[in-house]
Coordinates of C-alpha atoms in Angstrom, one line a residue:
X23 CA 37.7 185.3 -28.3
X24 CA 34.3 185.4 -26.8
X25 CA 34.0 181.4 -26.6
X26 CA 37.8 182.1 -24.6
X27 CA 35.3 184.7 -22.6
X28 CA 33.0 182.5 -21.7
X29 CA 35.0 179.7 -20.9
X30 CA 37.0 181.8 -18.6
X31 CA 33.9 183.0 -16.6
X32 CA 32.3 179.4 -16.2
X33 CA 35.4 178.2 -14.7
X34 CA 35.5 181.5 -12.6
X35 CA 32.2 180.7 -11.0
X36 CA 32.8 177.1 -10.2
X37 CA 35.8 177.0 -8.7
X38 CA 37.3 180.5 -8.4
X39 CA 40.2 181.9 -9.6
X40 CA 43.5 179.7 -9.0
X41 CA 46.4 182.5 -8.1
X42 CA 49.2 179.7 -7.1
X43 CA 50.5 179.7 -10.7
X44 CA 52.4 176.2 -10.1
X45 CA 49.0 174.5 -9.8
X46 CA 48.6 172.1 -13.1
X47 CA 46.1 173.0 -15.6
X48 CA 45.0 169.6 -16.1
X49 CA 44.1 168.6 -11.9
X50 CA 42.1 172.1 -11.5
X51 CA 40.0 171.1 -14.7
X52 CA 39.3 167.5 -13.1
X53 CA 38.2 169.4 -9.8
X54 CA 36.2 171.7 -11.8
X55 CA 34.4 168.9 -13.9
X56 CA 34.1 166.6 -10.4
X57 CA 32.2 169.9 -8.9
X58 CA 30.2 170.4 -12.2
X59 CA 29.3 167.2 -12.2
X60 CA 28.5 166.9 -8.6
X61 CA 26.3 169.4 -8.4
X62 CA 24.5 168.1 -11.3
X63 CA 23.8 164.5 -9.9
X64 CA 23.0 165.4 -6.3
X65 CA 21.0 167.9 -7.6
X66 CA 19.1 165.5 -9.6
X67 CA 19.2 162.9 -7.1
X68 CA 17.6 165.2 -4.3
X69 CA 15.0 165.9 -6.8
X70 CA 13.9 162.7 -7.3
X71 CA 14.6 162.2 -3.3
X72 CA 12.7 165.5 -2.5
X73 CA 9.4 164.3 -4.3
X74 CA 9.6 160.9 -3.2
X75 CA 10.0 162.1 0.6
X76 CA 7.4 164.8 0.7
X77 CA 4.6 161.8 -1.0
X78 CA 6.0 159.5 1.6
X79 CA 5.5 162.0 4.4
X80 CA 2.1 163.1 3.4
X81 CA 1.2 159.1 2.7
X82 CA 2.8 158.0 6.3
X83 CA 0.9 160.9 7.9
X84 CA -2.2 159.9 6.9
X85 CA -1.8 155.9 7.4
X86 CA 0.7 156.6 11.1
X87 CA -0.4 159.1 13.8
X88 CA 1.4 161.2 16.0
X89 CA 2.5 158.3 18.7
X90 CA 4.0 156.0 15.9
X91 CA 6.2 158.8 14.8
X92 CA 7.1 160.1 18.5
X93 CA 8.6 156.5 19.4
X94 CA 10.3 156.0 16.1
X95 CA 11.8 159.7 17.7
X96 CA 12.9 158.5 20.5
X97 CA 14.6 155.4 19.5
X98 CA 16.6 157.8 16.8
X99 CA 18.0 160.1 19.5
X100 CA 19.7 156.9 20.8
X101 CA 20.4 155.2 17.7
X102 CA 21.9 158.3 16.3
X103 CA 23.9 159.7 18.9
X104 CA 26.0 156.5 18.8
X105 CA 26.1 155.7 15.3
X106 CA 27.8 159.0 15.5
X107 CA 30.3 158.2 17.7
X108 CA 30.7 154.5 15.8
X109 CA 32.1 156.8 13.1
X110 CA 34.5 158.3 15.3
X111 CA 34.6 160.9 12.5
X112 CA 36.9 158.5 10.2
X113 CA 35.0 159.2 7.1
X114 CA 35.5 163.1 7.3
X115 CA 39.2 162.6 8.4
X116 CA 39.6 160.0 5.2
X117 CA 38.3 162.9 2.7
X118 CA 39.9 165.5 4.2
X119 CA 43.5 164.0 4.5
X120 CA 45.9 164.9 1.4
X121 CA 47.3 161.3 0.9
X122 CA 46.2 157.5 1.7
X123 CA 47.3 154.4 1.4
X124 CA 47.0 151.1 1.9
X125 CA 47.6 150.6 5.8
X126 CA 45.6 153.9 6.6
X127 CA 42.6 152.8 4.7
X128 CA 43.0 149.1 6.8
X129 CA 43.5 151.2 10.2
X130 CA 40.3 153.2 9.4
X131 CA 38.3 150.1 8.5
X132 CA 39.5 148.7 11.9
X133 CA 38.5 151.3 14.1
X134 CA 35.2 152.2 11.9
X135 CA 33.5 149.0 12.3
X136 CA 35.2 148.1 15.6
X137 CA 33.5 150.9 17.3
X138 CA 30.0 150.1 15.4
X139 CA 30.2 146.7 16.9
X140 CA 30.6 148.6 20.7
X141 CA 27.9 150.6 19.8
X142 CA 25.2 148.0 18.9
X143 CA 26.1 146.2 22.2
X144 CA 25.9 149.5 24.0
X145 CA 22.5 150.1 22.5
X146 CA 21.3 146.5 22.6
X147 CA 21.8 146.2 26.6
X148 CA 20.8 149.9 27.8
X149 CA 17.1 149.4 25.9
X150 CA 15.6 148.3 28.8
X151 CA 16.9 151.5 30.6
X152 CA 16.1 153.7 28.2
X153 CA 12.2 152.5 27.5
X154 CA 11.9 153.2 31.3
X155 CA 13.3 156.4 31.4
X156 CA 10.9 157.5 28.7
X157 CA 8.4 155.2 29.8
X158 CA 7.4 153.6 26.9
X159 CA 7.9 149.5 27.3
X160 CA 7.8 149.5 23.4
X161 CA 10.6 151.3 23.1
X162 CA 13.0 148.1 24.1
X163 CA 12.3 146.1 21.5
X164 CA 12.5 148.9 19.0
X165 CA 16.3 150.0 20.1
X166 CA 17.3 146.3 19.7
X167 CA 16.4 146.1 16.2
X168 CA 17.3 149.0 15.6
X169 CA 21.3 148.4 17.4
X170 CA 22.1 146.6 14.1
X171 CA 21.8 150.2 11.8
X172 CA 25.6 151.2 13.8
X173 CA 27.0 148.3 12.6
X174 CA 25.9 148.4 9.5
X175 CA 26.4 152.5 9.1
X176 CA 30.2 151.4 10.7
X177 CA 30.8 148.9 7.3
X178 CA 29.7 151.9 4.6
X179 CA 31.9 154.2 6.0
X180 CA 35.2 153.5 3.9
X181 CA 33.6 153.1 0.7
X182 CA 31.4 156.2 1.2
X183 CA 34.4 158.5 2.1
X184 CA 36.9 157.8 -0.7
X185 CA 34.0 157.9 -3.2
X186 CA 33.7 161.4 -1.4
X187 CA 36.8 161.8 -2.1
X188 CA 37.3 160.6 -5.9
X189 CA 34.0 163.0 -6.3
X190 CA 32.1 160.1 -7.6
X191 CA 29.0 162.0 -6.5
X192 CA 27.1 160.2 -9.3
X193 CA 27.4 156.9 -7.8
X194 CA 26.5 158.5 -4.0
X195 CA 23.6 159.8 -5.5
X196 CA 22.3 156.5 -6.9
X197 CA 23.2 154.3 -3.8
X198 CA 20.9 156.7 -1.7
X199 CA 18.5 157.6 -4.1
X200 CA 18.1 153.5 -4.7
X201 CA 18.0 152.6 -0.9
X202 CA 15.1 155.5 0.0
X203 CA 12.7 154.9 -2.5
X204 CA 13.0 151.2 -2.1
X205 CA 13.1 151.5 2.2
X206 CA 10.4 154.5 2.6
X207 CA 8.3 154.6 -0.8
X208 CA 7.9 150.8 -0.7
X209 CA 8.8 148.9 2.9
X210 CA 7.3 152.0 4.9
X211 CA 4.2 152.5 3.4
X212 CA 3.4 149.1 2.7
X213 CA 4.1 147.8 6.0
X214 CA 1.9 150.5 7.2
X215 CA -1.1 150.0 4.9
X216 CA -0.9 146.3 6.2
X217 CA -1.2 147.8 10.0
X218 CA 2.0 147.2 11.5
X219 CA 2.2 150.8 13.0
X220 CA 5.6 151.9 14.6
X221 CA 7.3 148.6 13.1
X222 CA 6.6 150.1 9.5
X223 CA 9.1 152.9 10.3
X224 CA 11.4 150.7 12.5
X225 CA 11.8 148.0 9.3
X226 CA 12.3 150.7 6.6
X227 CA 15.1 152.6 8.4
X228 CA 16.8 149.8 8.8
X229 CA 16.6 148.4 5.7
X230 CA 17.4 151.9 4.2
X231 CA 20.9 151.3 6.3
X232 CA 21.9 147.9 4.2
X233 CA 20.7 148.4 0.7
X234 CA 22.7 152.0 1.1
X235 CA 25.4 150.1 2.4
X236 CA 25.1 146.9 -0.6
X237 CA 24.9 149.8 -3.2
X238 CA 27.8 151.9 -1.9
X239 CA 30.3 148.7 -1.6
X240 CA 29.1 147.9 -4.8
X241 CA 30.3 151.1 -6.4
X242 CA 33.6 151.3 -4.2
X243 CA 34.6 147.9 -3.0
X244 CA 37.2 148.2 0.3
X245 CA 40.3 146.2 -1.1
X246 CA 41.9 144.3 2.2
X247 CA 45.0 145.6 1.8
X248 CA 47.7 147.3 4.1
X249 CA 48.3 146.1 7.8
X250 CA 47.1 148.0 11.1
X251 CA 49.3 150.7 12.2
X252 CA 49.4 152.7 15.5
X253 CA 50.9 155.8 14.2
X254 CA 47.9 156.0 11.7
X255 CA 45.5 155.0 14.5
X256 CA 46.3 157.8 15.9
X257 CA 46.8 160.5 13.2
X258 CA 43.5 159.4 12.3
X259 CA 42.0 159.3 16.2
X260 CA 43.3 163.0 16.5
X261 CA 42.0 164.4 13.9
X262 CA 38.8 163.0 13.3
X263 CA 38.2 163.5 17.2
X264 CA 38.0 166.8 16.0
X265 CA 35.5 166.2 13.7
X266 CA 33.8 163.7 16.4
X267 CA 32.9 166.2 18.7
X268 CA 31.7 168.4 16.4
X269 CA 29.4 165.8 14.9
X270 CA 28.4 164.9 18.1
X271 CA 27.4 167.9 19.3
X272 CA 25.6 168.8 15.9
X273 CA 23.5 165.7 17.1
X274 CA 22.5 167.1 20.1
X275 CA 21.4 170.1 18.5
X276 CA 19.3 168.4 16.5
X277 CA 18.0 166.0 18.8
X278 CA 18.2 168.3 21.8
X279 CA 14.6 169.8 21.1
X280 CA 13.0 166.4 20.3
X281 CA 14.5 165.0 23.6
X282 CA 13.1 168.4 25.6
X283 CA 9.9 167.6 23.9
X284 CA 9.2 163.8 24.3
X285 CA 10.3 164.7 28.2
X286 CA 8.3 167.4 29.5
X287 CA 5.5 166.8 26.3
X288 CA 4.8 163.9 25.5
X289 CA 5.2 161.0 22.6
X290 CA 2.2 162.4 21.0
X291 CA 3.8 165.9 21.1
X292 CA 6.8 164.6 19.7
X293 CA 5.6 162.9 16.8
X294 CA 3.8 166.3 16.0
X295 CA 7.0 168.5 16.6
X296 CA 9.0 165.9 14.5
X297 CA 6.4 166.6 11.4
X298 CA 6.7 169.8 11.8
X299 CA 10.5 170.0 12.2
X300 CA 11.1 167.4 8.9
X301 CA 9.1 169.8 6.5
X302 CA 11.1 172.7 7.9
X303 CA 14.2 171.0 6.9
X304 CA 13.3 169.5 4.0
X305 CA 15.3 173.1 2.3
X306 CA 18.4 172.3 4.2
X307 CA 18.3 168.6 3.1
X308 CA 17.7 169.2 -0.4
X309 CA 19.0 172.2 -1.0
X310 CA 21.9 172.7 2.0
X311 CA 22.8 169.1 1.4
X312 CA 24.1 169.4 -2.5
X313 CA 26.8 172.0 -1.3
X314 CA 27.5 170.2 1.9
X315 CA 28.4 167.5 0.2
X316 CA 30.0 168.5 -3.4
X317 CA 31.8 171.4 -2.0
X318 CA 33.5 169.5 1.0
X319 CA 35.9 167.4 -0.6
X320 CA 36.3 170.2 -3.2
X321 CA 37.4 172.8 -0.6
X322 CA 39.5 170.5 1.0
X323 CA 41.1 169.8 -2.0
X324 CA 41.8 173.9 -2.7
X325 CA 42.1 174.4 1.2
X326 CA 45.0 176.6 0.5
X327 CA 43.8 178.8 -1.9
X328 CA 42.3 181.6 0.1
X329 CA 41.0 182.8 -3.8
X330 CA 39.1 179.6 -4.7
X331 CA 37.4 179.3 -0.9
X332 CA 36.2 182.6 -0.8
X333 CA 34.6 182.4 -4.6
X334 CA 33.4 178.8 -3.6
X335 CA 31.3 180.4 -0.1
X336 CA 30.3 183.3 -1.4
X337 CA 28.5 181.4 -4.6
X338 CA 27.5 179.0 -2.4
X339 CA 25.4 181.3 0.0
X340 CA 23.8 183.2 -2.1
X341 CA 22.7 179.9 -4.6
X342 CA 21.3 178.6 -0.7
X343 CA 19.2 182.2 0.1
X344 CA 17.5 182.1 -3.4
X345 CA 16.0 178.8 -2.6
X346 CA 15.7 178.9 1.3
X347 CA 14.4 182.2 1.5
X348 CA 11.5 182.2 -0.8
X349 CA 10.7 178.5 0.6
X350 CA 10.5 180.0 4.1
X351 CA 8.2 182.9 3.4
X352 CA 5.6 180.5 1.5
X353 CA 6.1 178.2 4.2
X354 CA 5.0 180.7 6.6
X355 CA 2.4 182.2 3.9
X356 CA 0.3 178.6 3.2
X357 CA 1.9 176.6 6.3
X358 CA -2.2 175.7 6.9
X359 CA -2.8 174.4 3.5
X360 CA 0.2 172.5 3.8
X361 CA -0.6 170.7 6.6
X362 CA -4.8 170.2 5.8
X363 CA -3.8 168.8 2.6
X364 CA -0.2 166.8 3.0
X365 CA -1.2 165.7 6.4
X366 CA -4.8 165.3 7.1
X367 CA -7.4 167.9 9.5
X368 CA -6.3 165.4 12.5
X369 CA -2.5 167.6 12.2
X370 CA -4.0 170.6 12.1
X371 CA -2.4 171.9 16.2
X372 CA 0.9 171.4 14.2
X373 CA 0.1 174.6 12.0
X374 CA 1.3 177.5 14.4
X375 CA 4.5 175.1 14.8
X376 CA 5.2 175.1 11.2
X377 CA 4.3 179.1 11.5
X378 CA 7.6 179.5 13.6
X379 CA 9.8 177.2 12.5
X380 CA 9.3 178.7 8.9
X381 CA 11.4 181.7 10.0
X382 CA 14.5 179.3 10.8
X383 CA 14.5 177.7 7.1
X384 CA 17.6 180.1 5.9
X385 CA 19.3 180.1 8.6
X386 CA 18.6 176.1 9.1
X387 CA 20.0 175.7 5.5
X388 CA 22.6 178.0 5.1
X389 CA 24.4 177.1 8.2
X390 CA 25.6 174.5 6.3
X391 CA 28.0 176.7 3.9
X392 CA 29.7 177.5 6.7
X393 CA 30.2 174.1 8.3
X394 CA 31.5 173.0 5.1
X395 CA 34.4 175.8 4.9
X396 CA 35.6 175.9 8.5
X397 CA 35.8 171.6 8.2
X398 CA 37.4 171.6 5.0
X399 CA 40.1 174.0 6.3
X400 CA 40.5 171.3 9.3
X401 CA 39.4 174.0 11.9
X402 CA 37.8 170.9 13.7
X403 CA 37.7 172.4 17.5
X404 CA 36.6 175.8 16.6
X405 CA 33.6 173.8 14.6
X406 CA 33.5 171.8 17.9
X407 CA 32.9 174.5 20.3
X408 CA 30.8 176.5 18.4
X409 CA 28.7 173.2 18.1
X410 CA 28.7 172.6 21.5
X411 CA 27.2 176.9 22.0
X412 CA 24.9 175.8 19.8
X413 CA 23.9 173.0 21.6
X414 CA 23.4 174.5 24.6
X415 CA 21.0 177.1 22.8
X416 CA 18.9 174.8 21.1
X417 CA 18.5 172.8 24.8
X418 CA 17.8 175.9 27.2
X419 CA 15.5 177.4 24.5
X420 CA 13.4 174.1 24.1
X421 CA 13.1 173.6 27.4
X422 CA 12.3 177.6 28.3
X423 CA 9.8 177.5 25.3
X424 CA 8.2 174.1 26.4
X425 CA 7.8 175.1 30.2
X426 CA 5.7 178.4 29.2
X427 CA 4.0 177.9 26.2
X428 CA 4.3 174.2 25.1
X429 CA 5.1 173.4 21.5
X430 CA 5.0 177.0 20.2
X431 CA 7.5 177.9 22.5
X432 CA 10.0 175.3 21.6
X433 CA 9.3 176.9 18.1
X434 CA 10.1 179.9 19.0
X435 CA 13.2 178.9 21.4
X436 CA 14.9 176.7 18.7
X437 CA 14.4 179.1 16.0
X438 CA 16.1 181.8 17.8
X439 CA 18.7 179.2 18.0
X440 CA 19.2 178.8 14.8
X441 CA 19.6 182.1 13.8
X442 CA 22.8 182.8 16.7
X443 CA 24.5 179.4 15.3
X444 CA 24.4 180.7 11.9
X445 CA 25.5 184.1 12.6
X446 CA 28.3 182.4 14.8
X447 CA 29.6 179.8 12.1
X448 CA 29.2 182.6 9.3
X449 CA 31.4 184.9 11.1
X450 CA 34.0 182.0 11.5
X451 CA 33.8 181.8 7.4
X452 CA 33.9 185.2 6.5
X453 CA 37.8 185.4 8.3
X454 CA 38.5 181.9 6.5
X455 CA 38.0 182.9 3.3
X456 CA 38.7 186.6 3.8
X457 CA 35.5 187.6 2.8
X458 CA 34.6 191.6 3.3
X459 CA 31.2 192.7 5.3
X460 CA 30.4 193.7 2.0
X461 CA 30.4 190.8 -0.1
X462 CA 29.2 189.2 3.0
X463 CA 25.7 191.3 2.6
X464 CA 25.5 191.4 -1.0
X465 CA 26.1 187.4 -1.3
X466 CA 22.3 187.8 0.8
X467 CA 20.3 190.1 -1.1
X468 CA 19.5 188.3 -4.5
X469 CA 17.6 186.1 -1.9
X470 CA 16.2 188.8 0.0
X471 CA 14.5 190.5 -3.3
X472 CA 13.8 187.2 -4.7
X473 CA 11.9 186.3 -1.2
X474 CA 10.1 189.6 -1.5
X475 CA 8.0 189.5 -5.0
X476 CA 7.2 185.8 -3.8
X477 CA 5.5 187.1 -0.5
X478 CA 3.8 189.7 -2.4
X479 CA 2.3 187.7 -5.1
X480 CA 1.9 184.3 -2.7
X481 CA -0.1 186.7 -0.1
X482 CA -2.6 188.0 -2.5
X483 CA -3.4 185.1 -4.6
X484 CA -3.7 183.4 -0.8
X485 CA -6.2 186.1 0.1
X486 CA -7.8 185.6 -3.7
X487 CA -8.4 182.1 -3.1
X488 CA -9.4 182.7 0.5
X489 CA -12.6 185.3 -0.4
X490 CA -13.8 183.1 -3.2
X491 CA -13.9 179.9 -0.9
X492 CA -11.3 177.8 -3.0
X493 CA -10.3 174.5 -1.5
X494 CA -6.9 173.9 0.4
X495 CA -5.5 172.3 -2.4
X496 CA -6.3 175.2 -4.8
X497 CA -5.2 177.9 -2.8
X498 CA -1.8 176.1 -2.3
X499 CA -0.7 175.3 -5.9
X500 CA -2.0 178.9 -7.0
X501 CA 0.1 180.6 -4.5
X502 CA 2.6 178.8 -4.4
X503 CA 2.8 178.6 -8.5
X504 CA 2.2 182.8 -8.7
X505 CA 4.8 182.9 -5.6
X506 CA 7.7 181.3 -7.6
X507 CA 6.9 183.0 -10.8
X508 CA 7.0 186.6 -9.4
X509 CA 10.3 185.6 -8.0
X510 CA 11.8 184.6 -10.6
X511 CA 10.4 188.1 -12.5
X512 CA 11.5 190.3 -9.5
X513 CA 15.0 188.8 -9.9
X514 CA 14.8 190.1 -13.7
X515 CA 13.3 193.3 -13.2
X516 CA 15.7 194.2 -10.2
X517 CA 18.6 193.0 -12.1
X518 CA 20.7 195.9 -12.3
X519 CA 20.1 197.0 -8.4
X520 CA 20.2 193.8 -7.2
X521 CA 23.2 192.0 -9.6
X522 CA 22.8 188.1 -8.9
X523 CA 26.0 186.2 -9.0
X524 CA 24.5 182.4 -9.6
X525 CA 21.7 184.2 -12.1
X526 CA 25.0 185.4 -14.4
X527 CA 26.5 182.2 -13.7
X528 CA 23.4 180.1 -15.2
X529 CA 23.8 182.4 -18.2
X530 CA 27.0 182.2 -19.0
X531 CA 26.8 177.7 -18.5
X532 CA 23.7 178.4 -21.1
X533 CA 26.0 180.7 -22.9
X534 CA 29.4 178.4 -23.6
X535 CA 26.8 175.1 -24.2
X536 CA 25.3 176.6 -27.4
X537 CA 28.8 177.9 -28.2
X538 CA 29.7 174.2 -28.1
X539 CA 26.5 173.4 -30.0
X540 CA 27.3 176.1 -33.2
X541 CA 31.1 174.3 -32.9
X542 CA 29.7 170.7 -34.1
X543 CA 29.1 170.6 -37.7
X544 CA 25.4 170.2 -38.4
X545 CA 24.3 166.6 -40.2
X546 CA 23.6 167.6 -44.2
X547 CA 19.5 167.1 -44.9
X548 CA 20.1 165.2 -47.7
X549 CA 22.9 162.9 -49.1
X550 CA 24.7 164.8 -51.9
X551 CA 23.9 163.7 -55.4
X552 CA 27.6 163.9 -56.9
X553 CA 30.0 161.4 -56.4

């Protein structure tokens, strides 16, 4: 009876309860084990990805300066924008449609790499314009080698979306995992340390684009099968167009700032806001990024259970606000020992950047949730237009912030930002999934306590460390290590106040394993003597 207990809860907590009783046992255990398992492997994958990235940032930092990463940004505002619209949002549309076959997977392809080849051509001829606009001459030759990552992006889109799909995350997480280490931890820096400057960037993203793309056909070939057909075409033009615009404007509120910046700033400025901006992010990537993309193709698959999406969103912010919130406030805490020991004294002006941004890591990261629940229930022009307001915000406030107090400013007008887009997008989720202003604010306050005890403890040991002259170093891994262990024993002591649904939910995983464990028969010590 208790295993039966357990059993029930761990399925309650992954996927919800299931109240459509015609739903077959068997295909809402798959989902649940394709979640389970998702999790688990781009969990561990961003792990491995996180700790790679933040050596390769510190290394590139100290071997690149601020003008080599300011170019490399402006070549990806162009390069991304229209890889973008390459994809035409057919990936989305793929995973998000209940039933494929053979002719809509070849009308996909078609358009998919059809509109990467438009898009290197469009990049490759408008270099020159571009490198004048921004008046770098440089720039030119960058774009043009760069034109080939939209055709190549174009190719991995197929495979990439029905592994989505299939929730092969395990084989995602590999392909990526394989193509950044490889592209960043060994082209990047070692085309660097030989002196080739912005080229050592240039060359690693775009061989990051093909060995993703060899790994991920590799895992999923595309069968050539099915014929073209205009009636999919367009199913499949209308509803990712959806998805399209709302990807597209997502772009420009995330290159917006940089674009505001290398304008009216500077390249130098750029590649400093850039630095800045990556290790505010790096939360949302490896943290934002596991539910983004596990929970997608799991809500679109329960899109009509109003049950299972509300159980999925509510676990899913609150797992994001005890990581993102804790990570912000020691961001903000140590954000100078950060940067004097990742980056080098020559980044120190990028401190009070990092100061401000460090107040937009929650709501940088948890914006994501509700993305993923408004696009999984197809809402594509409601994500669209609130995209698109977002936009908007993120470009007046750079541009306010920059005119009247430079790169703090933009800080401070992109944060603010932030903060409206996710109060718009969660607002959008809470009437998706039905979800009351109460569990709305108690789905935020296991993060908010846990975020407390870490600012307590990280402030005084910073303060300890700062009055007996400890180096950078020491003062960050003793804060930062006291930070996350009184978090972890506020959470505990504050249990029954503050009641923590992912906290229970570890437990009772931990709980039903060792059940399994006392199940298996244990292995005798010693072979009997009788016969």
């Amino acid at each position: 009876m208790h295993r039966r207990r357990v059993d029930a809860l761990y399925t309650d907590f992954r996927v919800g309860y299931m109240n459509d009783s015609s739903r077959v046992a068997a295909d809402d255990e798959a989902i649940r084990r394709g979640i389970v398992s998702g999790v688990r492997w781009t969990y561990l994958s961003l792990i491995v990805q996180g700790i790679v990235k933040v050596a390769v940032i510190f290394i590139l930092a100290r071997l690149l300066g601020p003008r080599e990463f300011g170019l490399l940004g402006y070549a990806l505002m162009c390069t991304t924008f229209l890889e973008r619209v390459a994809q035409l949002g057919v990936g989305p549309a793929l995973v998000q449609r209940r039933d494929l076959d053979g002719d809509v997977l070849r009308t996909a392809q078609i358009l998919g790499v059809g509109s990467g080849v438009l898009s290197m051509v469009a990049i490759y001829s408008g270099s020159e314009l571009v490198a004048s606009f921004f008046s770098e001459p440089e720039l030119q030759a960058i774009l043009r080698v760069l034109s080939l990552g939209c055709f190549i992006e174009a190719l991995s889109i197929i495979s990439d979306a029905l592994l989505q799909r299939e929730l092969r995350f395990r084989e995602i997480m590999i392909a990526e995992t394989i193509a950044y280490f490889v592209s960043m931890g060994v082209v990047a820096i070692g085309l660097a340390y030989l002196g080739l400057g912005v080229w050592a960037l240039v060359l690693a993203t775009l061989s990051l684009k093909v060995i993703r793309w060899g790994a991920l056909c590799w895992f999923k070939p595309v069968v050539n099968y099915g014929v073209w057909s205009a009636r999919h075409a367009r199913y499949l033009v209308r509803l990712s167009l959806g998805f399209s615009l709302g990807r597209l404007f997502n772009f420009f509120s995330l290159q917006g700032d940089n674009f505001v910046v290398g304008r009216i700033l500077g390249v130098d400025a750029l590649g400093m806001y850039t630095r800045a901006y990556q290790l505010m992010t790096l939360p949302a990537m490896y943290v934002g990024q596991i539910f983004e993309r596990v929970m997608f193709p799991a809500m679109a698959r329960n899109q009509d259970s109003s049950e299972t999406l509300r159980s999925q969103f509510l676990f899913s912010l609150e797992a994001i606000g005890l990581i993102s919130l804790p990570a912000g406030v020691l961001m903000y805490l140590l954000g100078h020992e950060i940067i004097i020991v990742g980056f080098g004294d020559r980044w120190e002006p990028v401190v009070p950047v990092l100061s401000v941004l460090s107040f937009g890591v929650f709501f940088r990261t948890a914006y994501k949730c509700s993305d993923t629940v408004v696009r999984s229930r197809g809402a594509v022009y409601n994500y669209a237009l609130r995209q698109g307001i977002y936009t908007l915000l993120v470009v007046s406030g750079a541009w306010c912030g920059a005119k009247l107090a430079g790169l703090h400013g933009v800080a401070i007008g992109v944060v603010g930002a932030i903060a409206l887009n996710y109060c718009s997008m969660t607002l959008v989720s809470k009437e998706i999934a039905h979800v009351s202003w109460r569990e709305l604010v108690a789905a935020h306050l296991p993060g908010v306590n846990i975020a407390v005890w870490c600012g307590i403890a990280g402030y005084a040991m910073r303060e300890w460390a700062s009055s007996v002259g400890a180096p950078a170093v020491v003062t960050l891994l003793v804060s930062g290590v006291s930070g996350v262990l009184a978090g972890l024993l506020g959470t505990l002591f504050m249990w029954g106040l503050v009641p923590s649904r992912v906290a229970r939910f570890a437990m009772t995983t931990m709980r039903g394993m060792q059940l399994r464990r006392a199940t298996v028969p244990a292995l005798p010590l010693a072979v009997p003597s009788g016969k």
